[in-house]
Amino acid sequence: MCANFEDASPGDEADLRRRLDRALTPETAVDDPQAAALLDRERWSQAAEVMREHLGRAEDDGDQRAILVARHDLARTLIRTDDLDRAIELLGPLPDEFAALPDPDDHHRARALTTLGEAHLRARRPVAATNFFGQALEILRKHGTRDEQAAMFVHIADAAHQRADHAAETAALIRATDLVRDADPG
Protein backbone atom coordinates (compact mmCIF):
# COMPACT_ATOMS: atom_id res chain seq x y z
CA MET A 1 0.00 0.00 0.00
CA CYS A 2 1.21 3.50 -0.72
CA ALA A 3 3.09 4.81 2.35
CA ASN A 4 2.25 8.46 1.73
CA PHE A 5 -1.23 8.60 0.19
CA GLU A 6 -1.12 12.37 -0.24
CA ASP A 7 1.62 11.89 -2.87
CA ALA A 8 -0.10 8.94 -4.55
CA SER A 9 -0.52 8.90 -8.29
CA PRO A 10 -3.95 8.20 -9.81
CA GLY A 11 -2.79 4.61 -10.42
CA ASP A 12 -1.82 4.22 -6.75
CA GLU A 13 -5.18 5.66 -5.72
CA ALA A 14 -7.00 3.19 -7.98
CA ASP A 15 -4.94 0.35 -6.52
CA LEU A 16 -5.79 1.51 -2.99
CA ARG A 17 -9.50 1.62 -3.86
CA ARG A 18 -9.33 -1.94 -5.24
CA ARG A 19 -7.58 -3.18 -2.09
CA LEU A 20 -10.06 -1.42 0.18
CA ASP A 21 -12.97 -2.82 -1.85
CA ARG A 22 -11.62 -6.36 -1.51
CA ALA A 23 -10.98 -5.93 2.20
CA LEU A 24 -14.33 -4.33 2.94
CA THR A 25 -16.82 -6.01 0.59
CA PRO A 26 -19.38 -7.83 2.75
CA GLU A 27 -20.85 -11.17 1.87
CA THR A 28 -24.40 -11.13 0.51
CA ALA A 29 -26.40 -10.41 3.66
CA VAL A 30 -29.80 -11.79 2.72
CA ASP A 31 -31.56 -14.52 4.70
CA ASP A 32 -33.36 -16.02 1.70
CA PRO A 33 -31.02 -18.51 -0.07
CA GLN A 34 -32.84 -18.14 -3.41
CA ALA A 35 -32.51 -14.36 -3.27
CA ALA A 36 -28.85 -14.60 -2.24
CA ALA A 37 -28.13 -16.89 -5.20
CA LEU A 38 -29.86 -14.49 -7.59
CA LEU A 39 -27.98 -11.54 -6.12
CA ASP A 40 -24.67 -13.36 -6.41
CA ARG A 41 -25.42 -13.94 -10.10
CA GLU A 42 -26.51 -10.31 -10.49
CA ARG A 43 -30.01 -11.25 -11.56
CA TRP A 44 -31.45 -8.12 -9.99
CA SER A 45 -35.00 -8.15 -11.38
CA GLN A 46 -35.59 -11.75 -10.34
CA ALA A 47 -34.04 -11.08 -6.95
CA ALA A 48 -36.37 -8.09 -6.51
CA GLU A 49 -39.38 -10.36 -7.09
CA VAL A 50 -38.12 -12.81 -4.47
CA MET A 51 -37.54 -9.90 -2.08
CA ARG A 52 -41.10 -8.65 -2.64
CA GLU A 53 -42.38 -12.13 -1.74
CA HIS A 54 -40.12 -12.18 1.31
CA LEU A 55 -41.52 -8.79 2.39
CA GLY A 56 -45.06 -10.09 1.93
CA ARG A 57 -44.32 -13.10 4.16
CA ALA A 58 -42.77 -10.85 6.79
CA GLU A 59 -45.82 -8.57 6.74
CA ASP A 60 -48.10 -11.60 7.09
CA ASP A 61 -46.07 -12.78 10.11
CA GLY A 62 -46.29 -9.32 11.69
CA ASP A 63 -42.76 -9.18 13.18
CA GLN A 64 -41.89 -5.47 12.88
CA ARG A 65 -38.11 -5.99 12.83
CA ALA A 66 -38.43 -8.69 10.12
CA ILE A 67 -40.65 -6.36 8.06
CA LEU A 68 -38.09 -3.56 8.28
CA VAL A 69 -35.22 -5.89 7.34
CA ALA A 70 -37.24 -7.24 4.38
CA ARG A 71 -38.01 -3.68 3.22
CA HIS A 72 -34.31 -2.89 3.43
CA ASP A 73 -33.37 -5.99 1.43
CA LEU A 74 -35.96 -5.16 -1.23
CA ALA A 75 -34.71 -1.57 -1.45
CA ARG A 76 -31.10 -2.75 -1.83
CA THR A 77 -32.16 -4.92 -4.73
CA LEU A 78 -34.23 -2.15 -6.31
CA ILE A 79 -31.15 0.06 -6.32
CA ARG A 80 -29.44 -2.52 -8.52
CA THR A 81 -32.40 -2.47 -10.94
CA ASP A 82 -32.11 1.35 -11.05
CA ASP A 83 -35.57 1.78 -9.51
CA LEU A 84 -34.03 4.46 -7.32
CA ASP A 85 -37.19 6.42 -6.53
CA ARG A 86 -38.94 3.31 -5.18
CA ALA A 87 -35.82 2.28 -3.27
CA ILE A 88 -35.50 5.71 -1.66
CA GLU A 89 -39.21 5.66 -0.84
CA LEU A 90 -38.78 2.32 0.98
CA LEU A 91 -35.56 3.38 2.68
CA GLY A 92 -36.50 6.89 3.80
CA PRO A 93 -38.35 6.00 7.00
CA LEU A 94 -36.27 2.91 7.87
CA PRO A 95 -33.56 4.54 10.01
CA ASP A 96 -36.14 6.13 12.29
CA GLU A 97 -38.23 2.95 12.34
CA PHE A 98 -35.23 0.85 13.40
CA ALA A 99 -34.51 3.42 16.13
CA ALA A 100 -38.16 3.33 17.30
CA LEU A 101 -38.28 -0.44 17.83
CA PRO A 102 -38.85 -1.50 21.47
CA ASP A 103 -35.22 -2.66 21.40
CA PRO A 104 -33.61 -0.09 19.04
CA ASP A 105 -31.52 -1.72 16.33
CA ASP A 106 -28.43 0.42 15.68
CA HIS A 107 -26.84 -2.18 13.40
CA HIS A 108 -29.75 -2.19 10.96
CA ARG A 109 -30.22 1.56 11.36
CA ALA A 110 -26.63 2.10 10.17
CA ARG A 111 -27.18 -0.35 7.29
CA ALA A 112 -30.35 1.49 6.24
CA LEU A 113 -28.57 4.86 6.33
CA THR A 114 -25.73 3.41 4.27
CA THR A 115 -28.09 1.98 1.68
CA LEU A 116 -30.00 5.27 1.57
CA GLY A 117 -26.68 7.00 0.90
CA GLU A 118 -25.88 4.49 -1.84
CA ALA A 119 -29.25 5.12 -3.49
CA HIS A 120 -28.70 8.87 -3.43
CA LEU A 121 -25.19 8.47 -4.76
CA ARG A 122 -26.43 6.33 -7.62
CA ALA A 123 -29.10 9.00 -8.28
CA ARG A 124 -26.23 11.54 -8.59
CA ARG A 125 -27.07 13.32 -5.31
CA PRO A 126 -23.68 13.17 -3.58
CA VAL A 127 -24.45 15.82 -0.95
CA ALA A 128 -27.47 13.87 0.33
CA ALA A 129 -25.42 10.66 0.12
CA THR A 130 -22.65 12.20 2.23
CA ASN A 131 -25.22 13.21 4.85
CA PHE A 132 -26.54 9.64 5.16
CA PHE A 133 -23.04 8.13 5.16
CA GLY A 134 -22.05 10.58 7.92
CA GLN A 135 -25.03 9.55 10.04
CA ALA A 136 -24.16 5.88 9.55
CA LEU A 137 -20.54 6.60 10.47
CA GLU A 138 -21.61 8.18 13.76
CA ILE A 139 -23.50 5.01 14.67
CA LEU A 140 -20.57 2.83 13.59
CA ARG A 141 -18.14 4.84 15.70
CA LYS A 142 -20.17 3.78 18.74
CA HIS A 143 -21.28 0.30 17.73
CA GLY A 144 -19.30 -0.80 14.67
CA THR A 145 -15.99 -2.36 13.80
CA ARG A 146 -13.01 -0.60 12.28
CA ASP A 147 -13.71 -2.37 8.97
CA GLU A 148 -17.29 -1.06 8.96
CA GLN A 149 -16.04 2.45 9.68
CA ALA A 150 -13.43 2.12 6.93
CA ALA A 151 -16.12 1.02 4.49
CA MET A 152 -18.11 4.12 5.39
CA PHE A 153 -15.12 6.33 4.65
CA VAL A 154 -14.83 4.65 1.24
CA HIS A 155 -18.49 5.56 0.62
CA ILE A 156 -17.76 9.13 1.71
CA ALA A 157 -14.79 9.17 -0.69
CA ASP A 158 -17.08 8.00 -3.50
CA ALA A 159 -19.48 10.86 -2.77
CA ALA A 160 -16.60 13.34 -2.68
CA HIS A 161 -15.38 11.97 -6.01
CA GLN A 162 -18.82 12.52 -7.51
CA ARG A 163 -18.73 16.11 -6.23
CA ALA A 164 -15.23 16.49 -7.74
CA ASP A 165 -13.85 17.30 -4.28
CA HIS A 166 -10.43 15.67 -4.56
CA ALA A 167 -9.24 16.87 -1.14
CA ALA A 168 -12.23 15.36 0.66
CA GLU A 169 -11.93 12.16 -1.38
CA THR A 170 -8.25 11.79 -0.50
CA ALA A 171 -8.88 12.54 3.18
CA ALA A 172 -11.63 9.91 3.36
CA LEU A 173 -9.45 7.30 1.64
CA ILE A 174 -6.58 8.05 4.00
CA ARG A 175 -8.90 7.56 6.98
CA ALA A 176 -10.21 4.29 5.50
CA THR A 177 -6.65 3.08 4.96
CA ASP A 178 -5.68 3.99 8.52
CA LEU A 179 -8.67 2.11 9.92
CA VAL A 180 -7.94 -1.00 7.84
CA ARG A 181 -4.26 -0.87 8.77
CA ASP A 182 -5.12 -0.44 12.48
CA ALA A 183 -7.60 -3.33 12.31
CA ASP A 184 -5.00 -5.66 10.77
CA PRO A 185 -1.63 -4.81 12.35
CA GLY A 186 0.11 -7.76 10.58
PDB file of C-alpha atoms in Angstrom:
ATOM      1  CA  MET A   1       0.000   0.000   0.000  1.00  0.00           C
ATOM      2  CA  CYS A   2       1.211   3.505  -0.723  1.00  0.00           C
ATOM      3  CA  ALA A   3       3.087   4.811   2.351  1.00  0.00           C
ATOM      4  CA  ASN A   4       2.248   8.461   1.732  1.00  0.00           C
ATOM      5  CA  PHE A   5      -1.227   8.604   0.190  1.00  0.00           C
ATOM      6  CA  GLU A   6      -1.123  12.374  -0.235  1.00  0.00           C
ATOM      7  CA  ASP A   7       1.615  11.888  -2.874  1.00  0.00           C
ATOM      8  CA  ALA A   8      -0.104   8.939  -4.550  1.00  0.00           C
ATOM      9  CA  SER A   9      -0.517   8.903  -8.292  1.00  0.00           C
ATOM     10  CA  PRO A  10      -3.949   8.199  -9.812  1.00  0.00           C
ATOM     11  CA  GLY A  11      -2.794   4.608 -10.420  1.00  0.00           C
ATOM     12  CA  ASP A  12      -1.817   4.221  -6.754  1.00  0.00           C
ATOM     13  CA  GLU A  13      -5.176   5.664  -5.720  1.00  0.00           C
ATOM     14  CA  ALA A  14      -7.004   3.195  -7.976  1.00  0.00           C
ATOM     15  CA  ASP A  15      -4.944   0.352  -6.515  1.00  0.00           C
ATOM     16  CA  LEU A  16      -5.792   1.511  -2.994  1.00  0.00           C
ATOM     17  CA  ARG A  17      -9.503   1.616  -3.857  1.00  0.00           C
ATOM     18  CA  ARG A  18      -9.332  -1.937  -5.238  1.00  0.00           C
ATOM     19  CA  ARG A  19      -7.581  -3.175  -2.087  1.00  0.00           C
ATOM     20  CA  LEU A  20     -10.061  -1.424   0.175  1.00  0.00           C
ATOM     21  CA  ASP A  21     -12.973  -2.816  -1.851  1.00  0.00           C
ATOM     22  CA  ARG A  22     -11.623  -6.355  -1.510  1.00  0.00           C
ATOM     23  CA  ALA A  23     -10.984  -5.933   2.201  1.00  0.00           C
ATOM     24  CA  LEU A  24     -14.331  -4.332   2.937  1.00  0.00           C
ATOM     25  CA  THR A  25     -16.815  -6.014   0.590  1.00  0.00           C
ATOM     26  CA  PRO A  26     -19.377  -7.825   2.749  1.00  0.00           C
ATOM     27  CA  GLU A  27     -20.854 -11.169   1.867  1.00  0.00           C
ATOM     28  CA  THR A  28     -24.400 -11.126   0.507  1.00  0.00           C
ATOM     29  CA  ALA A  29     -26.401 -10.408   3.659  1.00  0.00           C
ATOM     30  CA  VAL A  30     -29.802 -11.788   2.723  1.00  0.00           C
ATOM     31  CA  ASP A  31     -31.560 -14.517   4.696  1.00  0.00           C
ATOM     32  CA  ASP A  32     -33.361 -16.023   1.702  1.00  0.00           C
ATOM     33  CA  PRO A  33     -31.023 -18.514  -0.066  1.00  0.00           C
ATOM     34  CA  GLN A  34     -32.836 -18.143  -3.410  1.00  0.00           C
ATOM     35  CA  ALA A  35     -32.505 -14.357  -3.274  1.00  0.00           C
ATOM     36  CA  ALA A  36     -28.853 -14.598  -2.239  1.00  0.00           C
ATOM     37  CA  ALA A  37     -28.130 -16.885  -5.200  1.00  0.00           C
ATOM     38  CA  LEU A  38     -29.864 -14.494  -7.589  1.00  0.00           C
ATOM     39  CA  LEU A  39     -27.979 -11.537  -6.124  1.00  0.00           C
ATOM     40  CA  ASP A  40     -24.667 -13.363  -6.409  1.00  0.00           C
ATOM     41  CA  ARG A  41     -25.419 -13.943 -10.101  1.00  0.00           C
ATOM     42  CA  GLU A  42     -26.508 -10.306 -10.486  1.00  0.00           C
ATOM     43  CA  ARG A  43     -30.013 -11.254 -11.559  1.00  0.00           C
ATOM     44  CA  TRP A  44     -31.455  -8.121  -9.986  1.00  0.00           C
ATOM     45  CA  SER A  45     -35.001  -8.150 -11.378  1.00  0.00           C
ATOM     46  CA  GLN A  46     -35.594 -11.751 -10.342  1.00  0.00           C
ATOM     47  CA  ALA A  47     -34.043 -11.080  -6.948  1.00  0.00           C
ATOM     48  CA  ALA A  48     -36.371  -8.091  -6.507  1.00  0.00           C
ATOM     49  CA  GLU A  49     -39.381 -10.360  -7.090  1.00  0.00           C
ATOM     50  CA  VAL A  50     -38.120 -12.815  -4.466  1.00  0.00           C
ATOM     51  CA  MET A  51     -37.541  -9.900  -2.077  1.00  0.00           C
ATOM     52  CA  ARG A  52     -41.104  -8.650  -2.645  1.00  0.00           C
ATOM     53  CA  GLU A  53     -42.377 -12.127  -1.745  1.00  0.00           C
ATOM     54  CA  HIS A  54     -40.117 -12.177   1.314  1.00  0.00           C
ATOM     55  CA  LEU A  55     -41.523  -8.792   2.387  1.00  0.00           C
ATOM     56  CA  GLY A  56     -45.064 -10.090   1.935  1.00  0.00           C
ATOM     57  CA  ARG A  57     -44.320 -13.105   4.156  1.00  0.00           C
ATOM     58  CA  ALA A  58     -42.771 -10.851   6.793  1.00  0.00           C
ATOM     59  CA  GLU A  59     -45.819  -8.568   6.736  1.00  0.00           C
ATOM     60  CA  ASP A  60     -48.099 -11.604   7.090  1.00  0.00           C
ATOM     61  CA  ASP A  61     -46.071 -12.782  10.114  1.00  0.00           C
ATOM     62  CA  GLY A  62     -46.293  -9.321  11.687  1.00  0.00           C
ATOM     63  CA  ASP A  63     -42.765  -9.179  13.180  1.00  0.00           C
ATOM     64  CA  GLN A  64     -41.892  -5.472  12.884  1.00  0.00           C
ATOM     65  CA  ARG A  65     -38.107  -5.992  12.830  1.00  0.00           C
ATOM     66  CA  ALA A  66     -38.428  -8.686  10.116  1.00  0.00           C
ATOM     67  CA  ILE A  67     -40.647  -6.359   8.064  1.00  0.00           C
ATOM     68  CA  LEU A  68     -38.094  -3.558   8.280  1.00  0.00           C
ATOM     69  CA  VAL A  69     -35.219  -5.886   7.339  1.00  0.00           C
ATOM     70  CA  ALA A  70     -37.238  -7.241   4.383  1.00  0.00           C
ATOM     71  CA  ARG A  71     -38.009  -3.683   3.216  1.00  0.00           C
ATOM     72  CA  HIS A  72     -34.307  -2.887   3.433  1.00  0.00           C
ATOM     73  CA  ASP A  73     -33.370  -5.993   1.433  1.00  0.00           C
ATOM     74  CA  LEU A  74     -35.955  -5.165  -1.232  1.00  0.00           C
ATOM     75  CA  ALA A  75     -34.711  -1.570  -1.450  1.00  0.00           C
ATOM     76  CA  ARG A  76     -31.098  -2.752  -1.825  1.00  0.00           C
ATOM     77  CA  THR A  77     -32.160  -4.923  -4.727  1.00  0.00           C
ATOM     78  CA  LEU A  78     -34.234  -2.150  -6.311  1.00  0.00           C
ATOM     79  CA  ILE A  79     -31.153   0.064  -6.323  1.00  0.00           C
ATOM     80  CA  ARG A  80     -29.444  -2.518  -8.518  1.00  0.00           C
ATOM     81  CA  THR A  81     -32.401  -2.474 -10.935  1.00  0.00           C
ATOM     82  CA  ASP A  82     -32.114   1.354 -11.054  1.00  0.00           C
ATOM     83  CA  ASP A  83     -35.571   1.782  -9.506  1.00  0.00           C
ATOM     84  CA  LEU A  84     -34.029   4.462  -7.321  1.00  0.00           C
ATOM     85  CA  ASP A  85     -37.189   6.417  -6.532  1.00  0.00           C
ATOM     86  CA  ARG A  86     -38.938   3.310  -5.181  1.00  0.00           C
ATOM     87  CA  ALA A  87     -35.815   2.277  -3.269  1.00  0.00           C
ATOM     88  CA  ILE A  88     -35.498   5.709  -1.660  1.00  0.00           C
ATOM     89  CA  GLU A  89     -39.210   5.662  -0.837  1.00  0.00           C
ATOM     90  CA  LEU A  90     -38.782   2.323   0.979  1.00  0.00           C
ATOM     91  CA  LEU A  91     -35.556   3.376   2.684  1.00  0.00           C
ATOM     92  CA  GLY A  92     -36.498   6.893   3.804  1.00  0.00           C
ATOM     93  CA  PRO A  93     -38.353   6.000   6.996  1.00  0.00           C
ATOM     94  CA  LEU A  94     -36.275   2.913   7.868  1.00  0.00           C
ATOM     95  CA  PRO A  95     -33.556   4.540  10.009  1.00  0.00           C
ATOM     96  CA  ASP A  96     -36.144   6.132  12.290  1.00  0.00           C
ATOM     97  CA  GLU A  97     -38.228   2.951  12.337  1.00  0.00           C
ATOM     98  CA  PHE A  98     -35.225   0.850  13.403  1.00  0.00           C
ATOM     99  CA  ALA A  99     -34.507   3.423  16.133  1.00  0.00           C
ATOM    100  CA  ALA A 100     -38.156   3.333  17.298  1.00  0.00           C
ATOM    101  CA  LEU A 101     -38.280  -0.440  17.831  1.00  0.00           C
ATOM    102  CA  PRO A 102     -38.854  -1.496  21.468  1.00  0.00           C
ATOM    103  CA  ASP A 103     -35.219  -2.658  21.401  1.00  0.00           C
ATOM    104  CA  PRO A 104     -33.610  -0.085  19.043  1.00  0.00           C
ATOM    105  CA  ASP A 105     -31.516  -1.724  16.331  1.00  0.00           C
ATOM    106  CA  ASP A 106     -28.427   0.418  15.683  1.00  0.00           C
ATOM    107  CA  HIS A 107     -26.844  -2.178  13.398  1.00  0.00           C
ATOM    108  CA  HIS A 108     -29.755  -2.188  10.964  1.00  0.00           C
ATOM    109  CA  ARG A 109     -30.217   1.560  11.358  1.00  0.00           C
ATOM    110  CA  ALA A 110     -26.634   2.099  10.169  1.00  0.00           C
ATOM    111  CA  ARG A 111     -27.183  -0.346   7.291  1.00  0.00           C
ATOM    112  CA  ALA A 112     -30.353   1.494   6.243  1.00  0.00           C
ATOM    113  CA  LEU A 113     -28.567   4.857   6.334  1.00  0.00           C
ATOM    114  CA  THR A 114     -25.728   3.407   4.273  1.00  0.00           C
ATOM    115  CA  THR A 115     -28.095   1.984   1.684  1.00  0.00           C
ATOM    116  CA  LEU A 116     -29.997   5.267   1.575  1.00  0.00           C
ATOM    117  CA  GLY A 117     -26.682   6.996   0.899  1.00  0.00           C
ATOM    118  CA  GLU A 118     -25.875   4.489  -1.836  1.00  0.00           C
ATOM    119  CA  ALA A 119     -29.248   5.119  -3.489  1.00  0.00           C
ATOM    120  CA  HIS A 120     -28.701   8.869  -3.434  1.00  0.00           C
ATOM    121  CA  LEU A 121     -25.185   8.466  -4.756  1.00  0.00           C
ATOM    122  CA  ARG A 122     -26.430   6.330  -7.617  1.00  0.00           C
ATOM    123  CA  ALA A 123     -29.100   9.001  -8.284  1.00  0.00           C
ATOM    124  CA  ARG A 124     -26.226  11.539  -8.590  1.00  0.00           C
ATOM    125  CA  ARG A 125     -27.066  13.316  -5.311  1.00  0.00           C
ATOM    126  CA  PRO A 126     -23.682  13.174  -3.583  1.00  0.00           C
ATOM    127  CA  VAL A 127     -24.450  15.823  -0.951  1.00  0.00           C
ATOM    128  CA  ALA A 128     -27.466  13.870   0.325  1.00  0.00           C
ATOM    129  CA  ALA A 129     -25.419  10.657   0.122  1.00  0.00           C
ATOM    130  CA  THR A 130     -22.650  12.202   2.234  1.00  0.00           C
ATOM    131  CA  ASN A 131     -25.221  13.210   4.851  1.00  0.00           C
ATOM    132  CA  PHE A 132     -26.536   9.643   5.156  1.00  0.00           C
ATOM    133  CA  PHE A 133     -23.035   8.134   5.162  1.00  0.00           C
ATOM    134  CA  GLY A 134     -22.052  10.583   7.917  1.00  0.00           C
ATOM    135  CA  GLN A 135     -25.032   9.554  10.044  1.00  0.00           C
ATOM    136  CA  ALA A 136     -24.163   5.885   9.554  1.00  0.00           C
ATOM    137  CA  LEU A 137     -20.544   6.598  10.470  1.00  0.00           C
ATOM    138  CA  GLU A 138     -21.615   8.185  13.757  1.00  0.00           C
ATOM    139  CA  ILE A 139     -23.495   5.005  14.674  1.00  0.00           C
ATOM    140  CA  LEU A 140     -20.574   2.828  13.592  1.00  0.00           C
ATOM    141  CA  ARG A 141     -18.140   4.838  15.700  1.00  0.00           C
ATOM    142  CA  LYS A 142     -20.167   3.779  18.739  1.00  0.00           C
ATOM    143  CA  HIS A 143     -21.277   0.296  17.725  1.00  0.00           C
ATOM    144  CA  GLY A 144     -19.300  -0.804  14.666  1.00  0.00           C
ATOM    145  CA  THR A 145     -15.988  -2.362  13.798  1.00  0.00           C
ATOM    146  CA  ARG A 146     -13.011  -0.596  12.276  1.00  0.00           C
ATOM    147  CA  ASP A 147     -13.714  -2.368   8.969  1.00  0.00           C
ATOM    148  CA  GLU A 148     -17.292  -1.059   8.965  1.00  0.00           C
ATOM    149  CA  GLN A 149     -16.036   2.450   9.677  1.00  0.00           C
ATOM    150  CA  ALA A 150     -13.426   2.121   6.929  1.00  0.00           C
ATOM    151  CA  ALA A 151     -16.116   1.018   4.488  1.00  0.00           C
ATOM    152  CA  MET A 152     -18.110   4.116   5.385  1.00  0.00           C
ATOM    153  CA  PHE A 153     -15.115   6.329   4.654  1.00  0.00           C
ATOM    154  CA  VAL A 154     -14.827   4.651   1.243  1.00  0.00           C
ATOM    155  CA  HIS A 155     -18.488   5.559   0.617  1.00  0.00           C
ATOM    156  CA  ILE A 156     -17.763   9.127   1.714  1.00  0.00           C
ATOM    157  CA  ALA A 157     -14.792   9.174  -0.689  1.00  0.00           C
ATOM    158  CA  ASP A 158     -17.081   8.004  -3.504  1.00  0.00           C
ATOM    159  CA  ALA A 159     -19.481  10.857  -2.769  1.00  0.00           C
ATOM    160  CA  ALA A 160     -16.600  13.344  -2.677  1.00  0.00           C
ATOM    161  CA  HIS A 161     -15.377  11.966  -6.006  1.00  0.00           C
ATOM    162  CA  GLN A 162     -18.815  12.517  -7.515  1.00  0.00           C
ATOM    163  CA  ARG A 163     -18.726  16.115  -6.233  1.00  0.00           C
ATOM    164  CA  ALA A 164     -15.227  16.489  -7.740  1.00  0.00           C
ATOM    165  CA  ASP A 165     -13.847  17.300  -4.280  1.00  0.00           C
ATOM    166  CA  HIS A 166     -10.427  15.667  -4.556  1.00  0.00           C
ATOM    167  CA  ALA A 167      -9.236  16.865  -1.143  1.00  0.00           C
ATOM    168  CA  ALA A 168     -12.228  15.355   0.661  1.00  0.00           C
ATOM    169  CA  GLU A 169     -11.932  12.164  -1.383  1.00  0.00           C
ATOM    170  CA  THR A 170      -8.253  11.794  -0.504  1.00  0.00           C
ATOM    171  CA  ALA A 171      -8.879  12.540   3.180  1.00  0.00           C
ATOM    172  CA  ALA A 172     -11.625   9.912   3.361  1.00  0.00           C
ATOM    173  CA  LEU A 173      -9.448   7.301   1.640  1.00  0.00           C
ATOM    174  CA  ILE A 174      -6.579   8.049   4.005  1.00  0.00           C
ATOM    175  CA  ARG A 175      -8.903   7.564   6.977  1.00  0.00           C
ATOM    176  CA  ALA A 176     -10.207   4.286   5.505  1.00  0.00           C
ATOM    177  CA  THR A 177      -6.650   3.084   4.964  1.00  0.00           C
ATOM    178  CA  ASP A 178      -5.676   3.990   8.516  1.00  0.00           C
ATOM    179  CA  LEU A 179      -8.665   2.110   9.921  1.00  0.00           C
ATOM    180  CA  VAL A 180      -7.939  -1.004   7.843  1.00  0.00           C
ATOM    181  CA  ARG A 181      -4.265  -0.875   8.774  1.00  0.00           C
ATOM    182  CA  ASP A 182      -5.118  -0.442  12.475  1.00  0.00           C
ATOM    183  CA  ALA A 183      -7.603  -3.330  12.308  1.00  0.00           C
ATOM    184  CA  ASP A 184      -4.997  -5.657  10.766  1.00  0.00           C
ATOM    185  CA  PRO A 185      -1.631  -4.814  12.345  1.00  0.00           C
ATOM    186  CA  GLY A 186       0.106  -7.764  10.576  1.00  0.00           C
TER     187      GLY A 186
END
